[in-house]
GROMACS .gro file of C-alpha atoms in nm:
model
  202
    1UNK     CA    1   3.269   1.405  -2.043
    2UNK     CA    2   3.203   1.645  -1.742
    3UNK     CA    3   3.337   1.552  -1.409
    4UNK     CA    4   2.908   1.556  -1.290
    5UNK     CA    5   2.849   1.287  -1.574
    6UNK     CA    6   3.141   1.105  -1.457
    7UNK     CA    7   2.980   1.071  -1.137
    8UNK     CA    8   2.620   0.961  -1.284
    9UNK     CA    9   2.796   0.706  -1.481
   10UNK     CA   10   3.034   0.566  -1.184
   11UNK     CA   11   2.682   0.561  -0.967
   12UNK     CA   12   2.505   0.363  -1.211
   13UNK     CA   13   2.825   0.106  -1.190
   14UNK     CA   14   2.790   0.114  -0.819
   15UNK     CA   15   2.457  -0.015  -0.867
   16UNK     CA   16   2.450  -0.407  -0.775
   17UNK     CA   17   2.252  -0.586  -1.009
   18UNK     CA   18   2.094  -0.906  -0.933
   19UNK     CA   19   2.179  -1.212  -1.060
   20UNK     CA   20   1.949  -1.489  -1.196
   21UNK     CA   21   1.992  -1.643  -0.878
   22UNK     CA   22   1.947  -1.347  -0.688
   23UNK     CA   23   1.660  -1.238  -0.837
   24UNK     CA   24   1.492  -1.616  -0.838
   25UNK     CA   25   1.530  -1.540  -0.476
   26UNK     CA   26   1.359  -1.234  -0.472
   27UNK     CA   27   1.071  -1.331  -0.729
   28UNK     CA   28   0.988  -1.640  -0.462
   29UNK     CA   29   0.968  -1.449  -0.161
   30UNK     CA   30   0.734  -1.222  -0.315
   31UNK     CA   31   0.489  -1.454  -0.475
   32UNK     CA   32   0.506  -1.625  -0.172
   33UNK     CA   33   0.267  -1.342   0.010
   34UNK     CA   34   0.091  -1.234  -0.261
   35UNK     CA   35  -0.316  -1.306  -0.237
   36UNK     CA   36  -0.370  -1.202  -0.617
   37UNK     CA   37  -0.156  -1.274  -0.891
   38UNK     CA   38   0.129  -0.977  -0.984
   39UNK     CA   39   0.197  -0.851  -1.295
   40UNK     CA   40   0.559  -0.855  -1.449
   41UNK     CA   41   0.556  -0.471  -1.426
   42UNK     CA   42   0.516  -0.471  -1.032
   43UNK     CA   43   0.766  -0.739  -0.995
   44UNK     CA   44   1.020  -0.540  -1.199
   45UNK     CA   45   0.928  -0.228  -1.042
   46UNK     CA   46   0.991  -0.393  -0.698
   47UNK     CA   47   1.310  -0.574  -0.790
   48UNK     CA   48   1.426  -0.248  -1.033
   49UNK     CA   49   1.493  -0.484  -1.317
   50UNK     CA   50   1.379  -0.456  -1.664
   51UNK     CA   51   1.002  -0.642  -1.742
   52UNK     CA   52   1.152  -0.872  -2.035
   53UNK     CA   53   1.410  -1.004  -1.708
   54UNK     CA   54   1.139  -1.053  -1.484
   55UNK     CA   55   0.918  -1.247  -1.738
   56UNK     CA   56   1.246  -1.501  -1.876
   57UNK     CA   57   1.292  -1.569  -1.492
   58UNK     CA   58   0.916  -1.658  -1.431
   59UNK     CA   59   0.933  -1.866  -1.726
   60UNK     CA   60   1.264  -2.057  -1.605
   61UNK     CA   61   1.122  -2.092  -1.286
   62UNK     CA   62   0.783  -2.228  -1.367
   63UNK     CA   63   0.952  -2.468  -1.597
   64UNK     CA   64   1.160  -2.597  -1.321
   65UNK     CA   65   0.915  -2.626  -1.073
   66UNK     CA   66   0.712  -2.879  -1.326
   67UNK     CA   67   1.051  -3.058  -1.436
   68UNK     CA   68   1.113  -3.129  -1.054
   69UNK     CA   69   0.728  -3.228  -1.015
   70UNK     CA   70   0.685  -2.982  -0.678
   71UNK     CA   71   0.396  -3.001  -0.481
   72UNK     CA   72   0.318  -2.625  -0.650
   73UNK     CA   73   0.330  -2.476  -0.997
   74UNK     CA   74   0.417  -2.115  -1.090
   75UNK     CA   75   0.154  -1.988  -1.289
   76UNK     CA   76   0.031  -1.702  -1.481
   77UNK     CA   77  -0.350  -1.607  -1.478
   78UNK     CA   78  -0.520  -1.305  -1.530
   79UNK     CA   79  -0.220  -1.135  -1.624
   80UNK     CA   80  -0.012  -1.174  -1.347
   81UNK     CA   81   0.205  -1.485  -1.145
   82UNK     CA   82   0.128  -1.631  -0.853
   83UNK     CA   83   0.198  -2.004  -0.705
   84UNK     CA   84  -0.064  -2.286  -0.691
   85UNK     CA   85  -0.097  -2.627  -0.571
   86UNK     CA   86  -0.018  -2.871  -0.786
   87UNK     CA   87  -0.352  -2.990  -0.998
   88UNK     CA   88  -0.199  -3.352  -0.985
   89UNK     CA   89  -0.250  -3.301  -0.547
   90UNK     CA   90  -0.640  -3.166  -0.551
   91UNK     CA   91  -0.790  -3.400  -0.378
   92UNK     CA   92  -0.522  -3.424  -0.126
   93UNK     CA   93  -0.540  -3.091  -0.104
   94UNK     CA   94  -0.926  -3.075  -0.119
   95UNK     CA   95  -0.904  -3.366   0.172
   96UNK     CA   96  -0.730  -3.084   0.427
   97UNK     CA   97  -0.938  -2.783   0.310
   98UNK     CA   98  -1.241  -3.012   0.435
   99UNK     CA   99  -1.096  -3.152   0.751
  100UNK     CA  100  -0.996  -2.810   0.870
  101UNK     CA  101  -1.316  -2.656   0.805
  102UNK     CA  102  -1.468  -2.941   1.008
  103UNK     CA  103  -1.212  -2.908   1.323
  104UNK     CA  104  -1.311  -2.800   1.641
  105UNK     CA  105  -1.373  -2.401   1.731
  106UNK     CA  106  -1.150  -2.321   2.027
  107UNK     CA  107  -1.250  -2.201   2.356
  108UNK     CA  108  -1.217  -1.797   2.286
  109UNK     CA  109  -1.404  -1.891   1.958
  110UNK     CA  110  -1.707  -2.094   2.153
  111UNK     CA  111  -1.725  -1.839   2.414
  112UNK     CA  112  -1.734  -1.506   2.159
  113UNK     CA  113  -1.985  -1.700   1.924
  114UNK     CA  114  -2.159  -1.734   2.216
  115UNK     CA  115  -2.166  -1.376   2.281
  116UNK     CA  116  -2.283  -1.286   1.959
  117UNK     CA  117  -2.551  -1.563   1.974
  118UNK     CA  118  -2.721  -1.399   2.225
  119UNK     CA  119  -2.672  -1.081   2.240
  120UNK     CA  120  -2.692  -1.005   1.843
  121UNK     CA  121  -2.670  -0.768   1.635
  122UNK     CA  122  -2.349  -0.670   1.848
  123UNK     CA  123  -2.021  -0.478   1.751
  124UNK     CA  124  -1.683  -0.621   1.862
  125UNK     CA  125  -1.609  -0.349   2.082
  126UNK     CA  126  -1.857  -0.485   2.316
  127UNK     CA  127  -1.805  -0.849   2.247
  128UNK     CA  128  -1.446  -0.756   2.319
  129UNK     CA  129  -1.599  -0.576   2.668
  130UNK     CA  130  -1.798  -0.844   2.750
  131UNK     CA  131  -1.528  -1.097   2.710
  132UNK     CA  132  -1.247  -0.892   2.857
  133UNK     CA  133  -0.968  -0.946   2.559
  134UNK     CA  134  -0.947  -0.856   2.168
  135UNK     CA  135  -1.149  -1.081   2.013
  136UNK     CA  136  -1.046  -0.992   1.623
  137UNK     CA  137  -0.851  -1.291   1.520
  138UNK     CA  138  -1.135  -1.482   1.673
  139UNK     CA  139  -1.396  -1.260   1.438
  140UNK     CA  140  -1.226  -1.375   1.194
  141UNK     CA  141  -1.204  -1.743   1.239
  142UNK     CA  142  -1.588  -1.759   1.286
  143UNK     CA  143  -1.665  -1.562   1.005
  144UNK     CA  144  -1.422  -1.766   0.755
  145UNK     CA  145  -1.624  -2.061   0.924
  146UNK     CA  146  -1.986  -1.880   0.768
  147UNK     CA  147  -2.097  -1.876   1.142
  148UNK     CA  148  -2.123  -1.482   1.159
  149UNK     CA  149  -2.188  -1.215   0.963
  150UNK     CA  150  -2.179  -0.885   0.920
  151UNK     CA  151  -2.559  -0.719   0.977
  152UNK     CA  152  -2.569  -0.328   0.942
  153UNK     CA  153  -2.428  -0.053   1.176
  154UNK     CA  154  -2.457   0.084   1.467
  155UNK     CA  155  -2.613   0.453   1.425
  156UNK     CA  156  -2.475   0.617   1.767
  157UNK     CA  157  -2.072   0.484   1.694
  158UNK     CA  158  -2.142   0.332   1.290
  159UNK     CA  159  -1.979   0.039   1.435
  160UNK     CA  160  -2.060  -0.269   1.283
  161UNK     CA  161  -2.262  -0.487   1.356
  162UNK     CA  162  -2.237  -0.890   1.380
  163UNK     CA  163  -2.469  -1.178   1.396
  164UNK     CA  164  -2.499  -1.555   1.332
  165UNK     CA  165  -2.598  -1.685   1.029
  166UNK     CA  166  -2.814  -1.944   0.853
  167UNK     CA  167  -2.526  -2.175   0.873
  168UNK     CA  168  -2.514  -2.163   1.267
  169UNK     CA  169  -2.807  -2.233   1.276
  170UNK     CA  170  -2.792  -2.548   1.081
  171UNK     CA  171  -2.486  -2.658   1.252
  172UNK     CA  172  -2.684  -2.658   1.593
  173UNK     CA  173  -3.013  -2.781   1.425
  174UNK     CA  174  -3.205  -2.463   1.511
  175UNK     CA  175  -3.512  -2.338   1.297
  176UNK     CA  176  -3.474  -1.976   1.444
  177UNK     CA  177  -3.260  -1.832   1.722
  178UNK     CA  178  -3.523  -1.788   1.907
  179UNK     CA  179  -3.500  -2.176   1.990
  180UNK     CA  180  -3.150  -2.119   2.169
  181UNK     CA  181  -3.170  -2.220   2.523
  182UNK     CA  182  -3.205  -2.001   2.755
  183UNK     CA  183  -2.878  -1.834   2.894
  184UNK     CA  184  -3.032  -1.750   3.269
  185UNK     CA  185  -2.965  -2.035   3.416
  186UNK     CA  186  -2.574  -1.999   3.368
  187UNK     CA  187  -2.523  -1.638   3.369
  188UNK     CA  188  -2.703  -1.550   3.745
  189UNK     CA  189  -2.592  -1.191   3.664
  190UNK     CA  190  -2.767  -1.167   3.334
  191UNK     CA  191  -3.039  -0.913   3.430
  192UNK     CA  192  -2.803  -0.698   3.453
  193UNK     CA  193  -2.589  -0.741   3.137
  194UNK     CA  194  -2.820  -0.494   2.978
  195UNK     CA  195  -2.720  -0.215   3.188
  196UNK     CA  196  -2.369  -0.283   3.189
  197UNK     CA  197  -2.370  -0.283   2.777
  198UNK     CA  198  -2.511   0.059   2.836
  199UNK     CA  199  -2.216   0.240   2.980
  200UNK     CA  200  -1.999   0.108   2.735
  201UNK     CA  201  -1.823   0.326   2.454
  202UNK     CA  202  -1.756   0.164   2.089
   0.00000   0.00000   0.00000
């Protein structure tokens, strides 16, 4: 054996490979972020260990999960893993899905849904203007909620553009949004709103 193949072989030794612990670990704190299920081939491709590994761990693990009766299986579906709720807790879980959909907006949210309310079809750049901070964890919020939507683009910036749905409007018992009330009285400033939107730069 030549003294370079000596060194391939002594680098492949130096090469720490994972035990089933170890890579139990790993597999966990991957399918743990995951938003579709993962094949075996990414998994072993991420933790450099052979496929037929990665799928006897899965297996072990979703078999221990059950055996302990966790509040989550390990599953596979569509070719590829990925953690669920336990069936055995749906309408527990069901119960909080419903409650949190049904919880108060916050302030920021009130005040940009607000904004878009009346001054649709907006982008967020000037909903973020208007309101004088970022407003795109609170975009998201509302539109998770079905209370805005997205409604074309803007043809001087193709920004795009928001409005309220169908839903808002059944949430505040409105037949159009034309029956909002009028925003005058508590904006004394408003006539000029229009101006001010004009100067600004998506």
């Amino acid at each position: 054996m030549s003294s370079e193949q000596m060194k391939d072989t002594d680098a492949i030794a130096e090469i720490a490979v994972p035990t089933p612990v170890e890579l139990q670990r790993s597999l966990e704190a991957i399918l743990m972020v995951v938003e579709e299920p993962i094949s075996e081939l990414v998994l072993a491709q991420v933790c450099e260990v052979p496929t037929t590994e990665i799928e006897q761990v899965l297996n072990i693990m979703a078999a221990n999960y059950v055996e302990e009766n966790r509040g989550f299986i390990l599953k596979k579906v569509a070719g590829g893993w990925r953690f669920y709720s336990n069936p055995e807790l749906a309408s527990l879980v069901e119960k909080f899905v419903l409650d949190g959909q049904q919880s108060r907006l916050t302030q920021a949210a009130l005040e940009t849904l607000a904004v878009i309310a009346y001054r649709q079809p907006i982008s967020r750049a000037r909903i973020s203007a208007i309101r004088g901070v970022n407003v795109e964890a609170v975009m998201k919020t509302l539109i998770n909620r079905g209370l805005v939507e997205e409604s074309g683009v803007e043809q001087e910036s193709q920004a795009i553009l928001y409005r309220t749905t169908n839903f808002f409007l059944e949430k505040l018992g409105l037949g159009s949004i034309e029956d909002l009330p009028p925003l005058a009285p508590y904006l004394p400033n408003i006539d000029g709103l229009d101006e001010i939107l004009s100067t600004l730069v998506d």
